Amino acid sequence: MTTPAPPALGGRFFRLWASSTSAGITTWALPFVLGLGVANQSWSAAVLGVLLGARTLGFIIGVPFGGVLADRGDRCTVVRVAGILAAVSTAVLGLSLPDAGWIGVIAALFVGVGQGAGRPAYQAMVQDEVHPDARQRANAAMTISVRVAVLVGPAAAALASQVISDVVLVHLSGLLWLLAAVLPASTKKTVSVEAVPAVVPAAGSETSGQAESEEKKATATPEPASRRTGSPLAIFGHDIKEGAEEALRHRWFTCGLGALSVVIMLGYSSTNVALPLISRDRFDGSTVLAAGVTAYTAGALVGALLIARWKPRNAGWWAMGSLAAYSLVPLSLALSPSPLLIVASYVVAGFCIEIFNVPWFTAVQREVPPGKVARVSSLDFLVSYGLSPLGLAALAPAIEHWGSQPVLLFCAAACLIAPVAVMLEPSSREFSSPKVKQPVG
């Protein structure tokens, strides 16, 4: 008996992937382009800091709005509108330079809003467009696009800067947002019962009607916002609350998100601050800085290629153990006298982060009902990456006050303990919520 071939991803997914890649390239290119402007003395470092801060704030604002709109409306339309908003705002930003002013700051804010609004919609569209058996490959492809964007965006900007001005580069990055807006195919929305806990009533029992009602309620298409009463703000608040309640129903998700937040807020933030300083002070240059960033991306690409095909048993435990592997990076920065060990730790961390990312995204798409998946994904992005600026703000003065070694050792311990502690939650083993069954007889 032959094993059936896995479902193909198809042309619709390829268009979604290309859109996500285009958005990723311009997302990573813009900070680099603005940094080139500082290096070329086209505008000041203060302008760079204010514009990037405004874009980050816009991202945090846009993510929950994008999650609600993607669950309550057409997800492809959300991607299109978010891309157009980011493209127009980027054009306004380019026109405001070199002084920027309030117009530039507001434009950067709306670039971030467009970027943030599209993220949960992309995640939800994978659930819509891809067969469940192919979603792990699809999510691996999506995360590969992110890693490619990290390399291609700044590299392309650096090459283009040799022949065109910094302001023109800003405008070109806006054209990539337009490309991201037009590429996806119209949403093929599905209503699936795969993410709904199985409710098995006893034959002839009094609970059978209630169980049937609960199942219908869970799998029903979400009620359009236009049919509900109340102010737009009240409706938005209700939708956010509904998404949060769904997230809290999955203990593996809430515990895992807590651990991920610790790793990003303490691990990523501490190493982002410490690596440039250690590269300069301990190894007399920027070589270790460049090697570490490149090694992390290379490791992540290899990890994504592996997890695209490998479906381990106890996938949740593998994922959380891999997330804990990021502790090697602050540990090596704190203790290693050798640059090779630091670079090796970045390779391992990059590889392992994709062994976490891909099963995590796949589990969210499997376990969360279609009408709520974008809001749960937005909560994921908002909590994990929204806390990163707080980590940067706290750890930079901490390193200056206590020195890099004790701060890095503390962060390494936190990055190890938090994911391992999540494994004590039974549902973390497979990233799967326990099924609810009625007793028989």
Coordinates of C-alpha atoms in Angstrom, one line a residue:
M1 CA 0.0 0.0 0.0
T2 CA 1.5 3.3 -1.1
T3 CA 1.5 6.4 1.0
P4 CA -0.6 9.1 -0.6
A5 CA 1.2 12.2 -1.9
P6 CA 0.9 15.2 0.3
P7 CA -1.4 17.9 -1.0
A8 CA 0.2 20.5 -3.2
L9 CA 0.4 24.1 -2.0
G10 CA -1.0 25.5 -5.3
G11 CA -0.9 28.8 -7.2
R12 CA -3.1 30.6 -4.7
F13 CA -0.7 30.0 -1.9
F14 CA 2.3 31.0 -4.1
R15 CA 0.6 34.4 -4.7
L16 CA 0.1 34.8 -1.0
W17 CA 3.7 33.8 -0.3
A18 CA 5.0 36.3 -2.9
S19 CA 2.8 39.0 -1.4
S20 CA 4.2 38.2 2.1
T21 CA 7.8 38.2 0.7
S22 CA 7.3 41.6 -1.0
A23 CA 5.9 43.0 2.3
G24 CA 8.8 41.5 4.2
I25 CA 11.5 42.9 1.9
T26 CA 10.2 46.5 2.2
T27 CA 9.6 46.1 5.9
W28 CA 13.3 45.2 6.4
A29 CA 14.6 47.6 3.7
L30 CA 13.1 50.8 5.1
P31 CA 15.0 51.0 8.4
F32 CA 18.2 50.3 6.4
V33 CA 17.4 53.0 3.9
L34 CA 16.7 55.5 6.6
G35 CA 20.0 54.5 8.3
L36 CA 21.8 55.0 5.0
G37 CA 20.4 58.5 4.9
V38 CA 22.0 59.2 8.3
A39 CA 25.3 57.7 7.1
N40 CA 25.2 59.9 3.9
Q41 CA 24.2 62.9 6.1
S42 CA 20.9 63.3 4.2
W43 CA 19.1 63.6 7.5
S44 CA 19.9 63.4 11.2
A45 CA 20.0 60.4 13.6
A46 CA 17.3 62.1 15.6
V47 CA 15.0 62.0 12.5
L48 CA 15.8 58.3 12.1
G49 CA 15.0 57.5 15.7
V50 CA 11.7 59.4 15.7
L51 CA 10.5 57.8 12.4
L52 CA 11.4 54.2 13.4
G53 CA 9.7 54.8 16.8
A54 CA 6.6 56.0 15.0
R55 CA 6.5 53.0 12.7
T56 CA 6.8 50.6 15.7
L57 CA 4.0 52.4 17.4
G58 CA 1.9 52.1 14.3
F59 CA 2.6 48.4 14.0
I60 CA 1.4 47.9 17.6
I61 CA -1.8 49.8 16.8
G62 CA -2.4 48.1 13.5
V63 CA -2.1 44.5 14.6
P64 CA -5.3 44.3 16.7
F65 CA -7.3 46.2 14.1
G66 CA -6.0 43.9 11.4
G67 CA -7.0 40.8 13.5
V68 CA -10.6 42.0 14.0
L69 CA -11.0 43.1 10.4
A70 CA -9.6 39.8 9.0
D71 CA -12.0 37.8 11.1
R72 CA -15.0 39.9 10.4
G73 CA -14.5 40.7 6.7
D74 CA -12.6 39.5 3.6
R75 CA -9.0 38.8 4.5
C76 CA -7.6 39.5 1.1
T77 CA -9.2 42.9 1.2
V78 CA -7.5 43.5 4.6
V79 CA -4.1 42.7 3.0
R80 CA -4.9 44.9 0.0
V81 CA -6.0 47.9 2.1
A82 CA -3.0 47.4 4.5
G83 CA -0.6 47.3 1.6
I84 CA -2.1 50.4 -0.1
L85 CA -2.1 52.3 3.2
A86 CA 1.6 51.5 3.7
A87 CA 2.5 52.4 0.1
V88 CA 0.8 55.8 0.2
S89 CA 2.2 56.5 3.6
T90 CA 5.7 55.6 2.4
A91 CA 5.3 58.0 -0.5
V92 CA 4.3 60.8 1.9
L93 CA 7.2 59.9 4.1
G94 CA 9.6 60.2 1.2
L95 CA 8.2 63.6 0.3
S96 CA 8.6 64.8 3.9
L97 CA 12.3 64.1 4.0
P98 CA 14.9 65.3 4.8
D99 CA 13.3 67.3 7.6
A100 CA 10.3 64.9 8.1
G101 CA 8.5 67.0 10.6
W102 CA 5.0 66.1 11.9
I103 CA 3.9 65.0 8.4
G104 CA 6.8 62.5 8.2
V105 CA 6.1 61.2 11.7
I106 CA 2.4 60.7 10.9
A107 CA 3.3 59.0 7.6
A108 CA 5.7 56.6 9.4
L109 CA 3.0 55.8 11.9
F110 CA 0.6 54.8 9.1
V111 CA 3.3 52.7 7.4
G112 CA 3.5 50.8 10.7
V113 CA -0.3 50.5 10.9
G114 CA -0.4 49.0 7.4
Q115 CA 2.4 46.6 8.2
G116 CA 0.8 45.5 11.5
A117 CA -2.7 45.1 10.0
G118 CA -1.5 42.7 7.3
R119 CA 0.3 40.3 9.6
P120 CA -2.7 38.5 11.2
A121 CA -4.5 38.5 7.9
Y122 CA -1.6 36.6 6.3
Q123 CA -1.6 34.0 9.0
A124 CA -5.4 33.5 8.7
M125 CA -5.2 33.2 4.9
V126 CA -2.8 30.2 5.2
Q127 CA -5.6 28.5 7.2
D128 CA -8.1 29.4 4.4
E129 CA -6.0 28.5 1.4
V130 CA -4.0 25.5 2.5
H131 CA -5.1 21.9 3.2
P132 CA -4.4 21.0 6.8
D133 CA -1.9 18.3 5.9
A134 CA 0.1 20.9 3.9
R135 CA 0.1 23.7 6.4
Q136 CA 3.4 22.9 8.1
R137 CA 5.1 23.2 4.7
A138 CA 3.2 26.4 4.0
N139 CA 4.2 27.9 7.3
A140 CA 7.8 26.9 6.7
A141 CA 7.7 28.6 3.3
M142 CA 6.2 31.7 4.9
T143 CA 9.0 31.9 7.5
I144 CA 11.6 31.3 4.8
S145 CA 10.3 34.3 3.0
V146 CA 10.9 36.3 6.2
R147 CA 14.5 35.1 6.4
V148 CA 15.1 35.9 2.7
A149 CA 13.6 39.3 3.3
V150 CA 16.1 40.0 6.1
L151 CA 18.9 39.3 3.7
V152 CA 17.5 40.7 0.5
G153 CA 16.0 43.9 1.8
P154 CA 19.1 45.6 3.3
A155 CA 21.4 44.1 0.6
A156 CA 19.3 45.4 -2.3
A157 CA 19.0 48.8 -0.6
A158 CA 22.8 49.0 -0.2
L159 CA 23.4 48.1 -3.8
A160 CA 20.7 50.5 -5.1
S161 CA 22.1 53.3 -3.0
Q162 CA 25.2 53.4 -5.2
V163 CA 23.2 54.8 -8.1
I164 CA 20.1 56.5 -6.7
S165 CA 19.4 58.9 -3.8
D166 CA 18.2 57.9 -0.4
V167 CA 14.8 59.6 -0.9
V168 CA 14.2 57.7 -4.2
L169 CA 15.0 54.5 -2.3
V170 CA 12.2 55.3 0.2
H171 CA 9.8 55.7 -2.7
L172 CA 10.9 52.4 -4.2
S173 CA 10.2 50.6 -0.9
G174 CA 6.6 52.0 -1.2
L175 CA 6.2 50.3 -4.6
L176 CA 6.9 46.9 -2.9
W177 CA 4.0 47.6 -0.6
L178 CA 1.8 48.1 -3.8
L179 CA 3.1 44.8 -5.1
A180 CA 2.2 43.1 -1.8
A181 CA -1.3 44.6 -2.1
V182 CA -2.1 43.3 -5.6
L183 CA -0.5 39.8 -5.5
P184 CA -2.9 37.7 -3.3
A185 CA -5.9 36.0 -4.9
S186 CA -9.3 36.8 -3.5
T187 CA -10.0 35.0 -0.3
K188 CA -11.4 31.4 -0.5
K189 CA -12.8 31.4 3.0
T190 CA -13.6 28.1 4.7
V191 CA -15.5 27.1 7.8
S192 CA -13.9 24.1 9.3
V193 CA -14.7 22.0 12.3
E194 CA -11.2 20.7 12.7
A195 CA -10.4 23.3 15.4
V196 CA -13.5 22.8 17.4
P197 CA -13.4 20.5 20.4
A198 CA -15.3 17.3 19.8
V199 CA -18.5 17.1 21.7
V200 CA -19.9 13.6 22.0
P201 CA -23.2 13.5 23.8
A202 CA -24.6 10.3 25.3
A203 CA -27.4 8.7 23.2
G204 CA -30.8 10.0 24.4
S205 CA -29.2 12.1 27.1
E206 CA -30.5 15.5 28.1
T207 CA -27.2 17.1 27.2
S208 CA -27.4 16.1 23.5
G209 CA -29.3 19.2 22.5
Q210 CA -27.0 21.5 24.4
A211 CA -23.9 19.8 22.9
E212 CA -25.3 20.2 19.4
S213 CA -26.1 23.8 20.1
E214 CA -22.5 24.4 21.4
E215 CA -21.0 22.8 18.3
K216 CA -23.1 24.8 15.9
K217 CA -22.2 28.0 17.8
A218 CA -18.5 27.2 17.6
T219 CA -18.5 26.4 13.9
A220 CA -20.9 29.1 12.8
T221 CA -19.8 31.9 10.5
P222 CA -19.0 35.0 12.6
E223 CA -21.8 37.6 12.7
P224 CA -20.9 40.6 10.6
A225 CA -20.2 43.7 12.5
S226 CA -22.9 45.6 10.6
R227 CA -25.6 43.4 12.1
R228 CA -24.5 44.1 15.7
T229 CA -25.6 47.0 17.8
G230 CA -23.5 49.5 19.7
S231 CA -20.8 52.0 18.8
P232 CA -17.9 51.0 16.5
L233 CA -15.6 51.2 19.6
A234 CA -17.9 48.9 21.6
I235 CA -18.1 46.4 18.7
F236 CA -14.3 46.5 18.4
G237 CA -13.8 46.0 22.1
H238 CA -16.2 43.0 22.0
D239 CA -14.3 41.4 19.2
I240 CA -11.0 41.9 21.0
K241 CA -12.4 40.4 24.1
E242 CA -13.8 37.4 22.1
G243 CA -10.4 36.8 20.6
A244 CA -8.7 37.0 24.0
E245 CA -11.3 34.5 25.5
E246 CA -10.5 32.1 22.6
A247 CA -6.8 32.4 23.3
L248 CA -7.3 31.8 27.0
R249 CA -9.2 28.6 26.2
H250 CA -5.9 27.1 24.9
R251 CA -3.5 26.8 27.8
W252 CA -0.7 25.6 25.6
F253 CA -1.0 28.9 23.7
T254 CA -1.1 31.2 26.7
C255 CA 1.8 29.4 28.5
G256 CA 3.8 29.3 25.2
L257 CA 3.1 32.9 24.5
G258 CA 4.4 33.8 28.0
A259 CA 7.6 31.9 27.4
L260 CA 8.0 33.5 23.9
S261 CA 7.6 36.9 25.4
V262 CA 10.3 36.3 27.9
V263 CA 12.7 35.1 25.2
I264 CA 12.0 38.1 23.0
M265 CA 11.9 40.7 25.8
L266 CA 15.0 39.5 27.6
G267 CA 16.8 37.3 25.2
Y268 CA 16.5 39.1 21.9
S269 CA 16.7 42.5 23.5
S270 CA 19.8 41.8 25.6
T271 CA 21.7 40.3 22.7
N272 CA 20.7 43.1 20.4
V273 CA 22.2 45.5 22.8
A274 CA 25.2 43.5 23.9
L275 CA 26.4 42.0 20.5
P276 CA 27.6 45.3 19.0
L277 CA 29.3 46.3 22.3
I278 CA 31.1 42.9 22.7
S279 CA 32.0 42.8 19.0
R280 CA 33.7 46.2 19.4
D281 CA 35.2 45.9 22.9
R282 CA 36.2 42.2 23.1
F283 CA 37.0 41.5 19.5
D284 CA 38.1 45.0 18.2
G285 CA 35.7 45.5 15.3
S286 CA 32.3 44.7 13.8
T287 CA 33.2 41.3 12.3
V288 CA 31.6 39.3 15.1
L289 CA 28.5 41.5 14.8
A290 CA 28.1 40.8 11.1
A291 CA 29.0 37.1 11.5
G292 CA 26.4 36.6 14.3
V293 CA 23.5 38.2 12.4
T294 CA 24.4 36.2 9.2
A295 CA 24.8 33.0 11.2
Y296 CA 21.4 33.4 12.8
T297 CA 19.7 33.8 9.5
A298 CA 21.6 30.9 7.9
G299 CA 20.6 28.6 10.8
A300 CA 17.0 29.7 10.5
L301 CA 16.9 28.9 6.8
V302 CA 18.2 25.4 7.4
G303 CA 15.8 24.9 10.3
A304 CA 12.8 26.0 8.2
L305 CA 13.8 23.6 5.4
L306 CA 14.0 20.7 7.8
I307 CA 10.7 21.4 9.6
A308 CA 8.9 21.8 6.3
R309 CA 9.1 18.0 6.0
W310 CA 9.7 16.7 9.5
K311 CA 6.7 16.2 11.7
P312 CA 8.1 15.0 15.1
R313 CA 6.1 13.3 17.8
N314 CA 5.5 15.5 20.8
A315 CA 5.9 18.5 18.5
G316 CA 5.1 21.0 21.2
W317 CA 7.9 19.7 23.5
W318 CA 10.3 19.8 20.6
A319 CA 9.2 23.4 19.9
M320 CA 9.5 24.6 23.5
G321 CA 12.9 22.9 23.8
S322 CA 14.1 24.6 20.7
L323 CA 12.8 28.0 22.0
A324 CA 14.9 27.4 25.1
A325 CA 18.0 27.0 22.9
Y326 CA 18.1 30.7 22.4
S327 CA 19.6 30.8 25.9
L328 CA 22.9 29.8 24.3
V329 CA 23.3 33.2 22.7
P330 CA 23.4 35.4 25.8
L331 CA 25.3 32.6 27.6
S332 CA 28.0 32.6 24.9
L333 CA 28.2 36.4 24.8
A334 CA 28.6 36.5 28.5
L335 CA 31.3 33.8 28.8
S336 CA 33.0 32.9 25.5
P337 CA 36.5 34.2 24.8
S338 CA 36.1 32.7 21.2
P339 CA 34.2 34.4 18.4
L340 CA 33.6 31.0 16.9
L341 CA 31.6 29.8 19.8
I342 CA 29.5 33.0 19.7
V343 CA 28.8 32.5 15.9
A344 CA 28.0 28.8 16.5
S345 CA 25.5 29.8 19.2
Y346 CA 23.8 32.0 16.7
V347 CA 23.6 29.2 14.1
V348 CA 22.0 26.9 16.7
A349 CA 19.6 29.5 17.9
G350 CA 18.5 30.4 14.3
F351 CA 18.0 26.7 13.5
C352 CA 16.0 26.1 16.6
I353 CA 13.8 29.1 16.4
E354 CA 12.2 27.7 13.2
I355 CA 11.7 24.4 14.9
F356 CA 9.5 26.4 17.3
N357 CA 7.9 28.9 14.8
V358 CA 6.5 26.5 12.3
P359 CA 4.8 24.1 14.6
W360 CA 3.5 27.0 16.6
F361 CA 1.8 28.8 13.7
T362 CA 0.5 25.4 12.4
A363 CA -1.0 24.6 15.8
V364 CA -2.8 28.0 16.0
Q365 CA -4.3 27.4 12.5
R366 CA -5.3 23.8 13.5
E367 CA -6.7 24.5 17.0
V368 CA -8.4 27.9 16.6
P369 CA -11.7 28.2 14.7
P370 CA -11.5 30.1 11.4
G371 CA -13.6 33.0 12.6
K372 CA -11.2 33.7 15.5
V373 CA -7.7 32.8 14.1
A374 CA -6.7 36.2 13.0
R375 CA -7.5 37.8 16.4
V376 CA -5.6 35.1 18.2
S377 CA -2.7 35.6 15.8
S378 CA -2.8 39.3 16.4
L379 CA -2.6 38.7 20.2
D380 CA 0.4 36.5 19.5
F381 CA 2.2 39.3 17.6
L382 CA 1.1 42.1 19.9
V383 CA 2.1 40.5 23.2
S384 CA 5.4 38.9 22.0
Y385 CA 6.8 41.7 19.8
G386 CA 5.0 44.5 21.5
L387 CA 7.0 43.9 24.7
S388 CA 10.3 44.0 22.8
P389 CA 10.7 47.8 23.1
L390 CA 10.2 47.5 26.8
G391 CA 13.1 45.0 27.0
L392 CA 15.3 47.3 25.0
A393 CA 14.4 50.3 27.2
A394 CA 15.2 48.4 30.4
L395 CA 18.2 46.3 29.4
A396 CA 20.3 49.1 27.8
P397 CA 20.6 51.0 31.1
A398 CA 20.9 47.7 33.1
I399 CA 24.0 46.7 31.0
E400 CA 25.5 50.2 31.5
H401 CA 24.9 50.0 35.3
W402 CA 25.8 46.4 36.1
G403 CA 27.9 45.4 33.1
S404 CA 27.0 43.0 30.3
Q405 CA 28.0 39.7 31.9
P406 CA 25.6 39.6 34.9
V407 CA 22.7 40.9 32.8
L408 CA 23.4 38.4 30.0
L409 CA 23.6 35.5 32.5
F410 CA 20.3 36.5 34.0
C411 CA 18.7 36.7 30.6
A412 CA 20.2 33.3 29.6
A413 CA 18.7 31.7 32.7
A414 CA 15.3 33.2 32.0
C415 CA 15.3 32.1 28.3
L416 CA 16.1 28.5 29.5
I417 CA 13.7 28.3 32.4
A418 CA 10.6 29.9 30.8
P419 CA 10.1 27.5 27.8
V420 CA 11.1 24.4 29.9
A421 CA 8.4 25.4 32.5
V422 CA 5.8 25.4 29.8
M423 CA 6.3 21.7 29.3
L424 CA 4.7 21.1 32.7
E425 CA 1.4 22.1 31.1
P426 CA 0.0 18.8 29.6
S427 CA -1.5 20.4 26.5
S428 CA 1.9 21.7 25.5
R429 CA 3.1 18.2 24.5
E430 CA 1.4 18.4 21.0
F431 CA 0.2 22.1 21.1
S432 CA -3.3 20.7 21.3
S433 CA -6.2 21.6 23.6
P434 CA -7.9 18.6 25.3
K435 CA -11.2 17.5 23.7
V436 CA -14.4 18.0 25.6
K437 CA -16.5 14.8 25.8
Q438 CA -19.7 14.1 27.5
P439 CA -19.9 10.9 29.6
V440 CA -21.5 8.0 27.9
G441 CA -24.6 6.3 29.5

